[in-house]
Each structure stands twice: as C-alpha cells, then as structure tokens.
Amino acid sequence: MKIAVVPGDGIGVDVTAEAVKVLERVGRLRGLPIELKFYPWSADHYLKTGETVPPGGFDELSTHDAVFMGAFGDPRVPDMRHAADILLGARFRMDLYVNFRPVRCLDDRLCPLKGFAARDIDFVVFRENTEGSYVGAGGHLKKGTSDEVAVQEDVSTRKGVERILRAAFDWAKANGRKRVVMSDKSNAMRFVGDLWQRAFAEVAREYPGIEASHLYIDALCMQMIKDPRQFDVIVTNNMFGDIATDLGAALQGGLGMAASGNIHPGKTSMFEPVHGSAPKYAGTGKANPFGAILTAGLMLGHLGKTAEAEAVESAVQACVREGKATADVGGSLSTSAAGDAVCERLGLS
Ligand SMILES: NC(=O)c1ccc[n+]([C@@H]2O[C@H](COP(=O)([O-])OP(=O)(O)OC[C@H]3O[C@@H](n4cnc5c(N)ncnc54)[C@H](O)[C@@H]3O)[C@@H](O)[C@H]2O)c1
C-alpha cells in the first residue's frame, strides 16, 4: 500500500504525525506493507522556495494508492495561495468529486443534543467537491470604488450533479442504508436548483429500494439538530455541504473528531481531517488527533481493509470512552499521548 502524506501547516503537522503512528502500528500488527512517502508542500515550503506544488506534483500523487493530507493555512500567507493550490488543486486536478463525510458520534458524552444519545447520530454526507461556487467563476468591476460590483457564479453541470447523486445512492445501497435526502435551495436558486431537482428524480428512479426525499438546506440544518435519527445519507452541493458538514462535526464532538475522504471511485483518492490548521494550537500538544486517526481508518476502509478500518474506529471510540483523549473531548492528554493511547488500544484488540 503506497500512501503519499502531505502534513501541511500548523496542527496539520501534529495530527498527521499521530495518524501516521497509527497507520504504522496497524501495518505492524496486521502484517500490512504500508509504504509512506512524505511531501513538504506547506506554507513553510512556499515561503522558502516560492513553490506551492511542483510541476507534475498531482500526477506524482496519483501514482499512490491514496493520499493523506493534514491541514493548510498560515497567517504568514494571508492570501492562502499555497492552500488553494495544494488542497483545492488536489480536489480539482485529481477530480475528487465526492467529499465523503461520515457523521458518527462515538460516545454519549460527545453528543451535544438534549434527549439524544451517540447511537442517534450516524449518517453520511456526500458533498459535491469540484463545482458550485468554488470553481472561481466571477470577478470584480470597479474594485475599490463606491460603485464596486462583485460576482461569484455557482456552477453546476449535469455530469457533476449526476455523478455525486449516483455516488450517494450507490453507497446507500452497498451499505444497507434506506434513505437519501437531497438538499438544495431551489426555491431561491432556480437554475441550478432545477438541474439538481430533475437529476435527483431521474437518478432516484434507478434505486427503487431507497427512499429519496428533499429538504431545502435551511430546513436540513434545522432537522439535523431536531432529530438526526431521520438521516442515513445526505447529498448536496459544494457550498451547502461545506456548511452542513461543520454542523455535522459539532454533532460528533467537534472539529477534532471529524474525518473526510475526497474520492474519485476507482482513482487515487485523498483523505484529510475536516479541521483546519488552528495556528494557535500548533506545536502545543493541544490538537485532538482523533479526526486525523479516524481519517486514516477511513482511508484503510476505502482501500479494502475493512477489518483494519473498524479496528481503528473501535480503538478511538474506546479511548474517548475512557477519557484517554485531548481536552476538547474531555480528556487531559497531549496530542501525542492520545495517539499513543490509540496505538495501545489497537494492540489489545
Ligand atoms: N482543510 C483545511 O486545510 C482547512 C479547513 C478549514 C480551515 N483551514 C484554514 O485553517 C486556518 C485556521 O482556520 P480556523 O481557525 O477557521 O479553523 P480550524 O479548524 O483550524 O480551527 C477552528 C477551531 O476549532 C478547534 N479545532 C479545530 N481542530 C481541532 C483539533 N484537531 N483539536 C482541537 N481543537 C480543534 C480550535 O478551537 C480552533 O481554534 C485558516 O488558515 C483556515 O483557512 C484549512
């Protein structure tokens, strides 16, 4: 298994070290040959060399079975040039059209909703990852004057919409989930909304065993809080998915607990914790590594190592339950000690 690792900036570096520790531990315990290759692409590298991603960089990443990324963002690069090139570059250039976000609460103590328990929060969000408002279509007119105009286009293509919808239904079918909810804002955004609505109705007909329904994004957010039990799979566009998945992270214990995959089925895919580089925590030992470790587990599952993926999630769950965790989830361990606790747990299972 050849894995490219790009730790990035801030706590991305800290949590990636723990995810790597766990991957190496799994490799040793299960006899899996895991070969890791590290890439220095980051704010530091950009400031030293002027380079964000070298020519052919994404082609090289694509020669691996999967890519693991930490997080990007550094106050010394205020325009986020390197982050855009590396992170959005990977998503767009490697055509990673599925942003796969499991929202699973691992312990009752982490459940923020009154009257609900961890078992009530277990669904997946499929966020379209290559289109929408993130394609950078738009511009300024008369910038800096009192007549300034700014336009940002929301781009949806039939191909792009159809493939994310199909990915959501395929996953539901393969994983025994019964409901797919599509969320948009078609009452206000009529053109893209119309495309999403028609494509959803047509794709849903191909999956007769799965209940297909629709919620406007504002209603979806409200329902995620009112009763998360109603969701199996949510599919939505890039912008709404961005927002709904942070809300999802809050349902599972915060940004430090959330994992994600950027996937193109059948091609090299990229896995990253949901959180950013939290510069104020960088190197302090305060960053929760569990989101990154769960992300490593997600990557193993994607690569067909289901038992290993389950073992990683169970080990993290046990650590959370026993309070062997960082302060944000009720423990008192450092980043590195929390990673060690997961490794120790893996050895026991
Ligand atoms: N995918 C990415 O690389 C990504 C995602 C979001 C933000 N960013 C970038 O990261 C930088 C910081 O952004 P931000 O502060 O808005 O978001 P952030 O996710 O870095 O941090 C927000 C807050 O969430 C908490 N938090 C996040 N991750 C945590 C962890 N692992 N353990 C404990 N607490 C954690 C902290 O309180 C932190 O201050 C910015 O440059 C931003 O653009 C990058």
Coordinates of C-alpha atoms and ligand atoms in Angstrom, one line a residue:
M1 CA 0.0 0.0 0.0
K2 CA 1.7 3.2 -1.2
I3 CA 0.4 6.3 0.7
A4 CA 1.5 9.9 -0.1
V5 CA 1.5 12.1 3.1
V6 CA 1.3 15.9 3.0
P7 CA 1.2 17.1 6.6
G8 CA 0.8 20.8 5.6
D9 CA 0.7 23.6 8.2
G10 CA 0.0 24.2 11.9
I11 CA -1.7 21.4 13.7
G12 CA -1.9 19.5 10.4
V13 CA 1.6 18.5 11.1
D14 CA 0.9 17.5 14.7
V15 CA -2.2 15.4 13.9
T16 CA -0.7 13.8 10.8
A17 CA 2.2 12.5 12.9
E18 CA -0.3 10.6 15.1
A19 CA -2.3 9.3 12.1
V20 CA 1.0 8.0 10.7
K21 CA 1.9 6.4 14.0
V22 CA -1.4 4.6 14.0
L23 CA -1.1 3.5 10.3
E24 CA 2.4 2.1 11.1
R25 CA 1.1 0.3 14.1
V26 CA -1.8 -1.2 12.1
G27 CA 0.7 -2.2 9.4
R28 CA 2.9 -4.0 12.0
L29 CA 0.1 -5.7 13.9
R30 CA -1.7 -6.9 10.7
G31 CA 1.3 -7.6 8.5
L32 CA 0.2 -4.9 6.0
P33 CA 3.0 -3.5 4.0
I34 CA 2.4 0.2 4.2
E35 CA 4.8 2.4 2.4
L36 CA 4.6 6.2 3.2
K37 CA 6.1 8.9 1.2
F38 CA 6.2 12.4 2.7
Y39 CA 5.7 15.7 0.7
P40 CA 6.8 19.0 2.2
W41 CA 4.1 21.2 0.5
S42 CA 3.1 23.8 3.0
A43 CA 3.4 27.4 3.9
D44 CA 7.0 26.9 5.1
H45 CA 7.9 25.3 1.9
Y46 CA 6.2 28.1 -0.1
L47 CA 7.9 30.9 1.8
K48 CA 11.3 29.2 1.4
T49 CA 11.1 28.2 -2.2
G50 CA 8.2 30.2 -3.8
E51 CA 6.7 26.8 -4.9
T52 CA 3.3 25.5 -3.8
V53 CA 3.1 22.3 -5.8
P54 CA 6.0 21.4 -8.2
P55 CA 5.2 20.7 -11.8
G56 CA 3.8 17.2 -12.2
G57 CA 3.1 17.1 -8.4
F58 CA -0.5 15.9 -8.7
D59 CA 0.5 13.3 -11.3
E60 CA 3.0 12.0 -8.8
L61 CA 0.4 11.9 -6.0
S62 CA -1.8 9.9 -8.4
T63 CA 0.8 7.1 -8.6
H64 CA 0.0 6.2 -4.9
D65 CA -2.9 4.1 -3.7
A66 CA -4.1 7.0 -1.6
V67 CA -3.1 10.5 -0.3
F68 CA -3.3 11.7 3.3
M69 CA -3.3 15.4 3.9
G70 CA -3.1 17.3 7.2
A71 CA -4.4 20.9 7.0
F72 CA -3.4 24.1 5.4
G73 CA -3.5 27.7 6.4
D74 CA -0.8 30.0 7.9
P75 CA -1.1 33.7 8.9
R76 CA 2.2 34.4 7.0
V77 CA 0.4 33.6 3.7
P78 CA -2.7 35.8 4.1
D79 CA -4.0 35.1 0.6
M80 CA -3.9 31.3 1.2
R81 CA -2.2 30.9 -2.2
H82 CA -0.5 27.7 -1.1
A83 CA -3.6 26.2 0.5
A84 CA -5.7 26.9 -2.6
D85 CA -3.0 25.4 -4.9
I86 CA -2.5 22.2 -2.8
L87 CA -5.9 21.5 -1.4
L88 CA -8.3 22.8 -4.0
G89 CA -5.7 21.8 -6.6
A90 CA -5.9 18.2 -5.4
R91 CA -9.7 18.2 -5.4
F92 CA -10.0 19.7 -8.9
R93 CA -6.9 18.4 -10.7
M94 CA -7.4 14.8 -9.4
D95 CA -11.2 15.2 -10.0
L96 CA -12.1 14.1 -6.5
Y97 CA -15.7 14.8 -6.9
V98 CA -17.0 13.0 -3.8
N99 CA -16.4 14.7 -0.4
F100 CA -17.4 11.9 1.9
R101 CA -18.2 12.9 5.4
P102 CA -19.3 10.3 8.0
V103 CA -21.2 12.0 10.9
R104 CA -21.0 9.4 13.6
C105 CA -20.9 10.2 17.3
L106 CA -18.7 7.7 19.2
D107 CA -19.8 8.4 22.8
D108 CA -22.8 9.8 24.6
R109 CA -20.6 12.4 26.3
L110 CA -19.8 13.9 22.9
C111 CA -23.5 14.2 21.9
P112 CA -24.5 17.9 22.2
L113 CA -28.2 17.3 21.6
K114 CA -30.6 17.2 24.6
G115 CA -32.6 14.0 24.7
F116 CA -30.4 12.2 22.2
A117 CA -27.5 9.7 22.5
A118 CA -24.5 8.8 20.4
R119 CA -26.3 6.0 18.7
D120 CA -28.8 8.5 17.3
I121 CA -26.1 10.3 15.2
D122 CA -24.9 8.1 12.4
F123 CA -25.2 9.3 8.9
V124 CA -23.1 10.3 5.9
V125 CA -22.9 13.5 3.9
F126 CA -22.0 13.4 0.2
R127 CA -20.8 16.9 -0.7
E128 CA -20.1 17.7 -4.3
N129 CA -16.4 18.6 -4.4
T130 CA -15.5 20.0 -7.8
E131 CA -18.2 22.5 -8.8
G132 CA -20.5 25.1 -7.3
S133 CA -19.2 28.5 -6.0
Y134 CA -15.8 27.0 -5.6
V135 CA -14.8 27.0 -9.3
G136 CA -13.7 30.6 -9.1
A137 CA -16.0 31.9 -11.8
G138 CA -16.7 35.6 -11.3
G139 CA -14.9 38.8 -10.9
H140 CA -14.9 42.4 -9.7
L141 CA -15.9 45.6 -11.5
K142 CA -14.7 49.0 -10.3
K143 CA -13.0 47.3 -7.4
G144 CA -12.2 49.7 -4.5
T145 CA -14.7 52.3 -5.6
S146 CA -18.1 53.1 -4.2
D147 CA -19.6 51.6 -7.5
E148 CA -17.9 48.2 -6.9
V149 CA -19.6 45.1 -8.2
A150 CA -18.6 41.5 -7.2
V151 CA -20.0 38.5 -8.9
Q152 CA -19.4 34.8 -7.9
E153 CA -21.1 32.2 -10.1
D154 CA -22.5 28.9 -8.8
V155 CA -21.7 26.3 -11.5
S156 CA -23.5 23.0 -11.6
T157 CA -23.1 20.7 -14.6
R158 CA -25.4 17.8 -15.4
K159 CA -22.4 15.4 -15.3
G160 CA -21.2 16.8 -12.0
V161 CA -24.6 16.7 -10.3
E162 CA -25.5 13.2 -11.6
R163 CA -22.2 11.6 -10.5
I164 CA -22.4 12.9 -6.9
L165 CA -26.1 11.8 -6.7
R166 CA -25.2 8.4 -8.1
A167 CA -22.3 8.0 -5.6
A168 CA -24.7 8.8 -2.7
F169 CA -27.3 6.2 -3.9
D170 CA -24.6 3.6 -4.6
W171 CA -23.1 4.0 -1.2
A172 CA -26.6 3.8 0.5
K173 CA -27.3 0.6 -1.5
A174 CA -23.9 -1.0 -0.7
N175 CA -24.2 -0.2 3.0
G176 CA -27.8 -1.2 3.6
R177 CA -29.0 2.4 4.2
K178 CA -32.6 3.1 3.3
R179 CA -32.9 6.9 2.8
V180 CA -31.2 9.5 0.7
V181 CA -32.0 13.2 1.2
M182 CA -31.0 15.7 -1.4
S183 CA -30.6 19.2 -0.1
D184 CA -30.5 22.5 -2.2
K185 CA -32.0 25.9 -2.2
S186 CA -34.1 25.5 -5.4
N187 CA -36.7 27.9 -4.2
A188 CA -34.2 30.8 -4.4
M189 CA -31.5 29.4 -6.8
R190 CA -33.9 28.4 -9.5
F191 CA -31.5 27.5 -12.4
V192 CA -29.0 25.2 -10.6
G193 CA -31.9 24.1 -8.3
D194 CA -33.9 23.0 -11.3
L195 CA -31.0 20.9 -12.6
W196 CA -30.4 19.3 -9.2
Q197 CA -34.1 18.5 -8.8
R198 CA -34.5 16.9 -12.2
A199 CA -31.3 14.9 -12.0
F200 CA -32.3 13.7 -8.5
A201 CA -35.7 12.5 -9.6
E202 CA -34.2 10.6 -12.5
V203 CA -31.3 9.0 -10.6
A204 CA -33.6 8.1 -7.7
R205 CA -35.7 6.0 -10.1
E206 CA -32.7 3.7 -10.6
Y207 CA -32.7 2.8 -6.9
P208 CA -36.2 1.6 -6.1
G209 CA -35.3 0.2 -2.7
I210 CA -34.2 3.5 -1.4
E211 CA -36.4 6.3 -0.2
A212 CA -35.5 9.6 -1.9
S213 CA -36.6 12.9 -0.4
H214 CA -35.7 16.5 -0.5
L215 CA -35.1 19.3 2.1
Y216 CA -34.1 22.9 1.5
I217 CA -30.7 23.5 3.1
D218 CA -32.1 25.7 5.8
A219 CA -34.6 23.1 6.7
L220 CA -31.9 20.4 6.6
C221 CA -29.8 22.2 9.1
M222 CA -32.7 22.6 11.4
Q223 CA -33.7 18.9 11.1
M224 CA -30.1 17.8 11.7
I225 CA -30.5 19.4 15.2
K226 CA -34.1 18.5 15.8
D227 CA -33.8 14.8 15.1
P228 CA -30.6 13.4 13.5
R229 CA -32.1 9.9 13.6
Q230 CA -34.0 10.6 10.4
F231 CA -30.9 10.7 8.2
D232 CA -28.9 7.9 6.5
V233 CA -27.4 9.7 3.6
I234 CA -27.5 13.4 2.7
V235 CA -26.3 14.6 -0.7
T236 CA -25.8 18.3 -1.5
N237 CA -23.6 20.8 -3.4
N238 CA -20.2 22.1 -2.6
M239 CA -21.2 25.2 -0.5
F240 CA -24.1 23.7 1.3
G241 CA -22.1 20.6 2.0
D242 CA -19.3 22.7 3.5
I243 CA -21.7 24.3 5.9
A244 CA -23.7 21.2 6.8
T245 CA -20.6 19.1 7.5
D246 CA -19.3 21.6 10.0
L247 CA -22.7 21.3 11.7
G248 CA -22.2 17.5 11.4
A249 CA -18.8 17.8 13.1
A250 CA -20.5 19.6 16.0
L251 CA -22.9 16.6 16.4
Q252 CA -19.9 14.2 16.7
G253 CA -17.9 16.1 19.3
G254 CA -16.3 19.0 17.4
L255 CA -13.9 19.6 14.5
G256 CA -11.2 17.5 16.2
M257 CA -13.4 14.3 15.8
A258 CA -14.4 14.6 12.1
A259 CA -12.9 12.6 9.2
S260 CA -13.3 13.0 5.5
G261 CA -12.5 11.5 2.2
N262 CA -12.1 13.3 -1.2
I263 CA -12.8 10.5 -3.5
H264 CA -13.0 9.6 -7.2
P265 CA -14.2 6.0 -7.2
G266 CA -11.6 3.8 -8.9
K267 CA -8.8 6.5 -8.8
T268 CA -6.3 7.7 -6.3
S269 CA -8.3 9.5 -3.6
M270 CA -7.3 11.9 -0.8
F271 CA -8.2 11.7 2.9
E272 CA -8.0 14.6 5.4
P273 CA -9.3 15.6 8.8
V274 CA -12.1 18.2 8.5
H275 CA -10.5 20.8 10.7
G276 CA -8.0 23.5 9.6
S277 CA -4.5 24.3 10.8
A278 CA -5.6 26.0 14.0
P279 CA -2.3 28.0 14.1
K280 CA -2.8 29.0 17.8
Y281 CA -2.6 25.3 18.8
A282 CA 0.3 24.3 16.5
G283 CA 3.1 22.5 18.4
T284 CA 1.3 23.0 21.8
G285 CA 0.1 19.4 22.1
K286 CA -3.5 20.6 22.4
A287 CA -4.7 19.4 19.0
N288 CA -7.0 16.4 19.0
P289 CA -5.5 13.8 16.7
F290 CA -8.7 11.6 16.6
G291 CA -10.2 13.2 13.5
A292 CA -6.9 12.5 11.6
I293 CA -6.7 9.0 13.0
L294 CA -10.3 8.3 12.1
T295 CA -9.4 9.7 8.6
A296 CA -6.6 7.2 8.4
G297 CA -9.1 4.5 9.3
L298 CA -11.5 5.8 6.6
M299 CA -8.6 5.5 4.1
L300 CA -7.9 1.9 5.1
G301 CA -11.6 1.1 4.6
H302 CA -11.5 2.7 1.2
L303 CA -8.5 0.6 0.3
G304 CA -10.5 -2.5 1.1
K305 CA -9.0 -3.0 4.6
T306 CA -12.4 -3.1 6.3
A307 CA -11.3 -5.0 9.4
E308 CA -8.4 -2.7 10.0
A309 CA -10.7 0.4 9.5
E310 CA -13.1 -1.0 12.1
A311 CA -10.3 -1.7 14.5
V312 CA -9.0 1.9 14.2
E313 CA -12.5 3.4 14.8
S314 CA -13.1 1.0 17.8
A315 CA -9.7 1.9 19.3
V316 CA -10.6 5.7 19.1
Q317 CA -14.0 5.0 20.5
A318 CA -12.6 3.1 23.4
C319 CA -10.1 6.0 24.1
V320 CA -12.9 8.5 24.0
R321 CA -15.0 6.4 26.4
E322 CA -12.1 6.0 28.8
G323 CA -11.2 9.7 28.7
K324 CA -7.8 8.9 27.1
A325 CA -8.2 12.0 24.9
T326 CA -7.3 15.6 24.5
A327 CA -9.1 18.4 26.4
D328 CA -11.6 19.3 23.7
V329 CA -13.3 15.9 24.2
G330 CA -13.0 15.8 27.9
G331 CA -9.5 14.2 28.4
S332 CA -6.2 15.7 29.6
L333 CA -3.7 14.0 27.2
S334 CA -1.5 15.7 24.8
T335 CA -1.8 15.2 21.0
S336 CA 1.0 12.6 21.1
A337 CA -0.2 10.8 24.2
A338 CA -3.7 10.5 22.7
G339 CA -2.1 9.0 19.6
D340 CA -0.2 6.6 21.8
A341 CA -3.4 5.6 23.6
V342 CA -5.0 4.6 20.3
C343 CA -1.9 2.5 19.4
E344 CA -2.0 0.8 22.7
R345 CA -5.7 0.0 22.3
L346 CA -5.1 -1.4 18.8
G347 CA -2.6 -3.8 20.3
L348 CA -5.3 -5.1 22.8
S349 CA -8.0 -5.8 20.2
Ligands
LIG1 N1 -8.9 21.6 5.1 C1 -8.1 22.6 5.5 O1 -6.9 22.6 5.4 C2 -8.7 23.8 6.2 C3 -10.0 23.7 6.7 C4 -10.5 24.8 7.5 C5 -9.7 25.9 7.7 N2 -8.5 25.9 7.2 C6 -7.5 27.0 7.5 O2 -7.0 26.8 8.8 C7 -6.7 28.1 9.4 C8 -7.4 28.2 10.7 O3 -8.8 28.3 10.4 P1 -10.0 28.2 11.5 O4 -9.4 28.7 12.8 O5 -11.1 28.9 10.9 O6 -10.4 26.7 11.6 P2 -9.7 25.5 12.4 O7 -10.4 24.2 12.1 O8 -8.2 25.5 12.1 O9 -9.9 25.8 13.9 C9 -11.1 26.3 14.5 C10 -11.1 26.0 16.0 O10 -11.6 24.6 16.1 C11 -10.9 24.0 17.1 N3 -10.2 22.9 16.5 C12 -10.0 22.6 15.2 N4 -9.3 21.5 15.0 C13 -9.1 21.0 16.3 C14 -8.4 19.9 16.8 N5 -7.8 18.9 16.0 N6 -8.3 19.7 18.1 C15 -8.8 20.6 18.9 N7 -9.5 21.7 18.5 C16 -9.6 21.9 17.2 C17 -10.0 25.0 17.7 O11 -10.7 25.6 18.8 C18 -9.8 26.0 16.6 O12 -9.5 27.3 17.1 C19 -7.1 29.1 8.4 O13 -6.0 29.5 7.6 C20 -8.1 28.4 7.5 O14 -8.2 28.9 6.2 C21 -7.9 24.9 6.5

